[in-house]
Amino acid sequence: MILIAENFVPNDYIIEMARQMGVTLINTPYNIMKIIQMVYRAIPVSLIMTPAKNMIQFNKNEYLEDVEREMLKTRHSSYPVVQQGKLIGSVARYHLLKSSRKQFILVDHNEKKQTINDIEHGEIIEIVDHHRIGDIETDRPIVFRNMIVGSSNTIIAMMYDEYRIKMSEKVAKLVTYAMISDTMNFNSPTCTPIDRMLAKRIAEEYDLDLDAMAKDLFENTATIKGKEFESILNNDTKEYILNGYHVCVSQVFIFDFSVVDEIKDDFIEFMKEQNKSRHMDLFLMVFTNVEGKGSRFLYTGKLSGLLAPAIDEFERQGFVSRKKQIVPGLSKELI
């Protein structure tokens, strides 16, 4: 290659010789010193870029705190952002300074131990719940919708009406299934006339058969056959501090109580093993009939002996509600 300075035009003889010998001629307006500087800097990108396998990159769904922590370890001006292996953008340090906290609406819970990790780094903008008021704190006023109903989805259905938004057929079915599940097909002690009234209205509006939906739901969900003990135990678990004691109450819904008798001894041993790391004063497993026909109880922990008569009474009286019957009953016994 021959670089020609200051727009000098070679004669035809030189051009023809270059063509015959495969030499490239480049005519430039620059002087010799400028050309030398530009050639010196004209290196392949591959010589300065980081190999793909060593490249620091972030996923679109990563938390800002994690991204910031990684950025502090390096001095790059920007970093690629990928999703499913494809580049979708980049993020720089100044983005972190301009960023706002992730916003959350808490549904069906309002306690720290029941929500996501690091919730304090986010911004809670609304809560929709039907449980007791817990320990969640916010730094400004928010909409907190807490009602005495059997299902949080009852509140959600009411909010659709209040905002004059018509539910799609799919959403209406999901809300109704959730109401059936939470209220044990409207047989739970936590169920209220509001739950029944709204469910009836939705069923009429969307031509739904509540009994058929309940049968379909419970036949597909209310069984523990073939499930791992860990899955059964952690299916729906809530922890409480009752008069200074740590209590954990897990609950699953089943059709047939005979399956509990089949696994009783092995399941209690599994609970004891699990409690070695959880250190609960009472670890209670509740197997509740989906139609509200009572519960079976398995338990372990240092309070087992003290609370055994009370738990036996819970079973005799047909307790089914963790919130309205079981937890208040335990709390009363521990006074």
Coordinates of C-alpha atoms in Angstrom, one line a residue:
M1 CA 0.0 0.0 0.0
I2 CA 1.3 3.5 -0.9
L3 CA -0.2 6.5 1.0
I4 CA 0.2 9.7 -1.1
A5 CA 0.4 13.0 0.9
E6 CA -1.1 16.4 0.2
N7 CA -3.4 15.4 -2.6
F8 CA -0.5 14.6 -5.0
V9 CA -1.7 12.9 -8.1
P10 CA 0.7 10.2 -9.5
N11 CA 1.1 9.9 -13.3
D12 CA -0.5 7.2 -15.4
Y13 CA 2.7 5.1 -15.5
I14 CA 2.9 4.8 -11.6
I15 CA -0.8 4.0 -11.5
E16 CA -0.5 1.2 -14.1
M17 CA 2.6 -0.3 -12.3
A18 CA 0.6 -0.3 -9.0
R19 CA -2.3 -2.0 -10.7
Q20 CA 0.0 -4.7 -12.2
M21 CA 1.8 -5.4 -8.9
G22 CA -1.4 -5.4 -6.7
V23 CA -0.4 -2.3 -4.8
T24 CA -3.1 0.0 -3.4
L25 CA -2.7 3.7 -3.8
I26 CA -4.5 6.0 -1.3
N27 CA -4.5 9.8 -2.0
T28 CA -5.0 11.9 1.1
P29 CA -5.0 15.7 1.8
Y30 CA -2.9 15.1 5.0
N31 CA 0.9 15.8 5.3
I32 CA 3.4 13.1 6.2
M33 CA 3.3 13.6 10.0
K34 CA -0.5 13.4 10.1
I35 CA -0.5 10.2 8.0
I36 CA 2.1 8.6 10.3
Q37 CA -0.1 9.4 13.4
M38 CA -3.2 8.0 11.8
V39 CA -1.5 4.8 10.7
Y40 CA -0.1 4.3 14.2
R41 CA -3.6 4.5 15.6
A42 CA -5.3 2.4 13.0
I43 CA -5.2 -1.0 14.8
P44 CA -7.8 -3.7 14.7
V45 CA -10.6 -3.6 17.2
S46 CA -9.8 -7.2 18.2
L47 CA -6.5 -6.0 19.7
I48 CA -8.2 -3.8 22.4
M49 CA -11.7 -5.5 22.9
T50 CA -12.4 -8.0 25.7
P51 CA -13.0 -11.5 24.6
A52 CA -16.7 -12.5 24.8
K53 CA -16.1 -15.1 27.4
N54 CA -14.5 -12.6 29.7
M55 CA -16.9 -9.8 29.1
I56 CA -18.8 -8.3 32.1
Q57 CA -22.4 -8.1 31.1
F58 CA -25.8 -7.8 32.9
N59 CA -29.2 -9.3 32.4
K60 CA -32.2 -7.0 31.9
N61 CA -33.8 -8.3 35.1
E62 CA -30.8 -7.9 37.5
Y63 CA -31.2 -5.7 40.5
L64 CA -29.4 -2.3 40.5
E65 CA -27.6 -3.1 43.7
D66 CA -26.0 -6.2 42.1
V67 CA -25.1 -4.2 39.0
E68 CA -23.5 -1.4 41.0
R69 CA -21.5 -3.9 43.1
E70 CA -20.0 -5.4 39.9
M71 CA -19.3 -2.0 38.4
L72 CA -17.3 -0.9 41.4
K73 CA -14.9 -3.7 40.7
T74 CA -14.0 -2.4 37.2
R75 CA -13.4 0.9 35.4
H76 CA -15.3 0.5 32.2
S77 CA -17.5 3.4 31.0
S78 CA -20.4 1.2 30.0
Y79 CA -21.5 -2.4 30.0
P80 CA -23.7 -4.5 27.7
V81 CA -27.2 -5.5 28.8
V82 CA -28.4 -8.8 27.4
Q83 CA -31.6 -10.9 27.4
Q84 CA -31.7 -14.5 26.3
G85 CA -28.2 -14.1 24.9
K86 CA -29.0 -11.1 22.7
L87 CA -27.7 -7.6 23.2
I88 CA -30.5 -5.2 23.9
G89 CA -28.6 -2.1 25.2
S90 CA -26.0 -0.9 27.5
V91 CA -25.8 0.6 31.0
A92 CA -23.3 3.2 32.3
R93 CA -22.5 4.5 35.8
Y94 CA -24.5 7.6 35.3
H95 CA -27.6 5.4 34.8
L96 CA -27.3 4.3 38.4
L97 CA -27.3 7.9 39.6
K98 CA -30.5 8.6 37.6
S99 CA -32.3 5.4 38.5
S100 CA -35.5 5.1 40.6
R101 CA -36.4 2.3 43.0
K102 CA -38.4 -0.7 41.7
Q103 CA -42.1 -0.3 42.6
F104 CA -44.2 -3.1 44.2
I105 CA -47.8 -3.7 45.0
L106 CA -48.1 -6.4 47.7
V107 CA -51.1 -8.7 47.3
D108 CA -52.4 -11.1 49.9
H109 CA -49.6 -10.3 52.4
N110 CA -48.1 -7.4 54.3
E111 CA -45.3 -8.9 56.4
K112 CA -41.6 -8.7 55.7
K113 CA -41.0 -12.5 56.2
Q114 CA -43.7 -13.3 53.6
T115 CA -42.5 -11.0 50.9
I116 CA -39.5 -10.9 48.6
N117 CA -35.9 -10.5 49.8
D118 CA -34.6 -6.9 50.0
I119 CA -38.0 -5.4 49.8
E120 CA -36.6 -2.4 51.7
H121 CA -34.6 -1.5 48.5
G122 CA -37.9 -1.2 46.6
E123 CA -40.8 1.2 46.8
I124 CA -44.2 -0.2 48.0
I125 CA -46.9 1.8 46.4
E126 CA -50.0 -0.2 47.4
I127 CA -51.1 -3.2 49.5
V128 CA -54.2 -5.3 48.9
D129 CA -54.7 -7.9 51.6
H130 CA -57.2 -9.6 53.9
H131 CA -54.8 -10.8 56.6
R132 CA -53.8 -9.1 59.9
I133 CA -51.7 -6.0 59.5
G134 CA -48.0 -6.9 59.9
D135 CA -44.7 -5.1 60.0
I136 CA -44.3 -3.6 56.6
E137 CA -43.2 0.1 56.7
T138 CA -43.3 2.7 54.0
D139 CA -41.7 6.1 53.7
R140 CA -44.8 7.9 52.5
P141 CA -48.6 7.4 52.5
I142 CA -49.9 4.6 50.2
V143 CA -53.2 3.0 49.3
F144 CA -53.6 0.1 51.9
R145 CA -56.7 -1.9 51.1
N146 CA -57.3 -4.3 54.0
M147 CA -60.8 -6.0 54.4
I148 CA -62.4 -8.7 56.4
V149 CA -63.2 -11.1 53.5
G150 CA -62.3 -14.7 52.7
S151 CA -60.1 -13.9 49.7
S152 CA -57.9 -11.1 48.5
N153 CA -59.3 -11.8 45.1
T154 CA -62.7 -10.6 46.4
I155 CA -61.1 -7.2 47.0
I156 CA -59.6 -7.3 43.6
A157 CA -63.0 -8.0 42.0
M158 CA -64.4 -5.1 44.0
M159 CA -61.6 -2.8 42.7
Y160 CA -62.5 -3.7 39.1
D161 CA -66.0 -2.6 39.8
E162 CA -64.9 0.6 41.5
Y163 CA -62.6 1.6 38.6
R164 CA -65.4 0.6 36.1
I165 CA -63.0 -1.8 34.4
K166 CA -64.6 -5.0 32.9
M167 CA -62.6 -8.1 33.6
S168 CA -61.7 -10.3 30.7
E169 CA -63.2 -13.8 30.7
K170 CA -59.8 -15.2 31.6
V171 CA -59.3 -12.8 34.5
A172 CA -62.8 -13.5 35.7
K173 CA -62.1 -17.2 35.8
L174 CA -58.8 -16.7 37.6
V175 CA -60.4 -14.5 40.2
T176 CA -63.3 -16.9 40.8
Y177 CA -61.0 -20.0 41.0
A178 CA -58.9 -18.1 43.6
M179 CA -62.0 -17.2 45.6
I180 CA -63.1 -20.8 45.6
S181 CA -59.7 -22.0 46.7
D182 CA -59.3 -19.4 49.5
T183 CA -62.8 -20.0 50.9
M184 CA -63.0 -23.8 50.4
N185 CA -65.8 -23.3 47.9
F186 CA -67.3 -20.7 50.2
N187 CA -67.5 -23.1 53.2
S188 CA -64.6 -21.7 55.2
P189 CA -65.2 -19.8 58.5
T190 CA -63.3 -16.9 56.9
C191 CA -65.9 -16.7 54.1
T192 CA -68.2 -13.7 54.2
P193 CA -71.5 -12.7 52.5
I194 CA -69.4 -10.3 50.4
D195 CA -67.4 -13.2 49.0
R196 CA -70.5 -15.2 48.1
M197 CA -72.3 -12.2 46.6
L198 CA -69.4 -11.2 44.4
A199 CA -68.8 -14.8 43.3
K200 CA -72.5 -15.2 42.4
R201 CA -72.5 -12.0 40.4
I202 CA -69.4 -12.9 38.5
A203 CA -70.8 -16.4 37.8
E204 CA -74.0 -14.9 36.4
E205 CA -72.2 -12.3 34.3
Y206 CA -69.7 -14.7 32.8
D207 CA -71.9 -17.8 32.7
L208 CA -69.7 -19.8 35.2
D209 CA -70.7 -22.9 37.1
L210 CA -69.1 -22.5 40.6
D211 CA -69.7 -26.1 41.7
A212 CA -68.2 -27.5 38.5
M213 CA -65.2 -25.1 38.9
A214 CA -64.7 -26.2 42.5
K215 CA -64.8 -29.9 41.5
D216 CA -62.3 -29.2 38.7
L217 CA -60.0 -27.2 41.0
F218 CA -59.9 -29.6 43.9
E219 CA -59.6 -32.7 41.8
N220 CA -56.4 -31.3 40.3
T221 CA -54.9 -29.6 43.3
A222 CA -56.2 -31.2 46.5
T223 CA -54.0 -34.2 46.5
I224 CA -50.6 -35.1 48.1
K225 CA -50.2 -38.5 46.5
G226 CA -46.8 -38.8 44.7
K227 CA -45.6 -35.5 46.1
E228 CA -42.3 -35.0 48.0
F229 CA -42.5 -34.4 51.7
E230 CA -40.6 -31.1 51.3
S231 CA -43.2 -29.9 48.7
I232 CA -46.1 -30.8 51.0
L233 CA -44.5 -29.1 54.0
N234 CA -43.5 -25.9 52.2
N235 CA -46.6 -25.6 50.0
D236 CA -48.2 -22.9 52.2
T237 CA -46.1 -22.0 55.2
K238 CA -46.5 -19.1 57.6
E239 CA -44.4 -18.2 60.7
Y240 CA -45.7 -16.4 63.8
I241 CA -44.4 -15.1 67.1
L242 CA -47.1 -16.0 69.6
N243 CA -46.4 -14.7 73.1
G244 CA -42.7 -15.0 72.6
Y245 CA -42.7 -18.5 70.9
H246 CA -41.8 -19.2 67.3
V247 CA -44.6 -21.1 65.7
C248 CA -44.8 -22.3 62.1
V249 CA -48.1 -23.5 60.6
S250 CA -48.1 -25.2 57.2
Q251 CA -51.4 -26.1 55.5
V252 CA -52.4 -28.2 52.5
F253 CA -55.9 -29.2 51.2
I254 CA -56.8 -32.8 50.5
F255 CA -59.8 -34.9 49.6
D256 CA -59.1 -38.0 51.6
F257 CA -57.8 -38.1 55.1
S258 CA -56.7 -41.7 54.8
V259 CA -53.6 -40.6 52.9
V260 CA -52.5 -38.8 56.1
D261 CA -52.6 -42.0 58.1
E262 CA -50.4 -43.7 55.4
I263 CA -47.6 -41.1 55.8
K264 CA -48.0 -40.0 59.4
D265 CA -45.0 -41.6 61.0
D266 CA -42.6 -40.9 58.2
F267 CA -43.8 -37.3 57.8
I268 CA -43.4 -36.5 61.5
E269 CA -39.8 -37.8 61.3
F270 CA -39.2 -35.5 58.3
M271 CA -40.6 -32.5 60.2
K272 CA -38.3 -33.2 63.1
E273 CA -35.3 -33.3 60.8
Q274 CA -36.4 -30.0 59.1
N275 CA -36.9 -28.4 62.5
K276 CA -33.3 -29.0 63.5
S277 CA -32.3 -26.0 61.3
R278 CA -35.5 -24.0 61.7
H279 CA -35.7 -24.1 65.5
M280 CA -39.4 -23.7 65.8
D281 CA -41.0 -24.1 69.2
L282 CA -43.9 -25.6 67.4
F283 CA -43.9 -26.9 63.8
L284 CA -47.5 -27.7 62.9
M285 CA -48.6 -29.4 59.6
V286 CA -52.4 -29.0 58.9
F287 CA -54.1 -31.3 56.4
T288 CA -57.5 -29.7 55.7
N289 CA -60.4 -31.1 53.8
V290 CA -61.2 -29.0 50.7
E291 CA -64.9 -29.0 51.5
G292 CA -64.4 -27.7 55.0
K293 CA -64.9 -31.0 56.8
G294 CA -62.2 -30.6 59.4
S295 CA -58.4 -31.1 59.5
R296 CA -55.7 -33.6 60.6
F297 CA -52.7 -32.3 62.5
L298 CA -49.1 -33.4 62.6
Y299 CA -46.6 -31.5 64.8
T300 CA -43.2 -31.4 66.4
G301 CA -41.2 -29.0 68.6
K302 CA -40.6 -28.5 72.3
L303 CA -44.2 -27.2 72.7
S304 CA -45.7 -30.5 71.4
G305 CA -46.4 -32.0 74.8
L306 CA -47.9 -28.8 76.2
L307 CA -50.2 -28.1 73.2
A308 CA -51.1 -31.7 72.3
P309 CA -54.5 -31.6 74.1
A310 CA -55.4 -28.3 72.5
I311 CA -54.5 -29.5 69.0
D312 CA -56.5 -32.7 69.6
E313 CA -59.4 -30.4 70.4
F314 CA -58.9 -28.4 67.2
E315 CA -59.3 -31.7 65.3
R316 CA -62.3 -32.7 67.3
Q317 CA -64.0 -29.3 66.6
G318 CA -63.2 -29.5 62.9
F319 CA -60.9 -26.5 62.7
V320 CA -60.1 -25.5 59.1
S321 CA -59.0 -21.9 59.1
R322 CA -55.4 -21.1 60.0
K323 CA -56.1 -17.4 60.4
K324 CA -59.4 -17.5 62.3
Q325 CA -59.2 -20.7 64.3
I326 CA -55.9 -22.5 64.5
V327 CA -53.5 -19.5 65.1
P328 CA -55.9 -17.7 67.6
G329 CA -56.4 -21.1 69.4
L330 CA -52.6 -21.6 69.7
S331 CA -52.1 -18.0 70.9
K332 CA -54.8 -18.5 73.6
E333 CA -53.1 -21.6 74.9
L334 CA -49.8 -19.9 75.1
I335 CA -50.9 -17.0 77.2

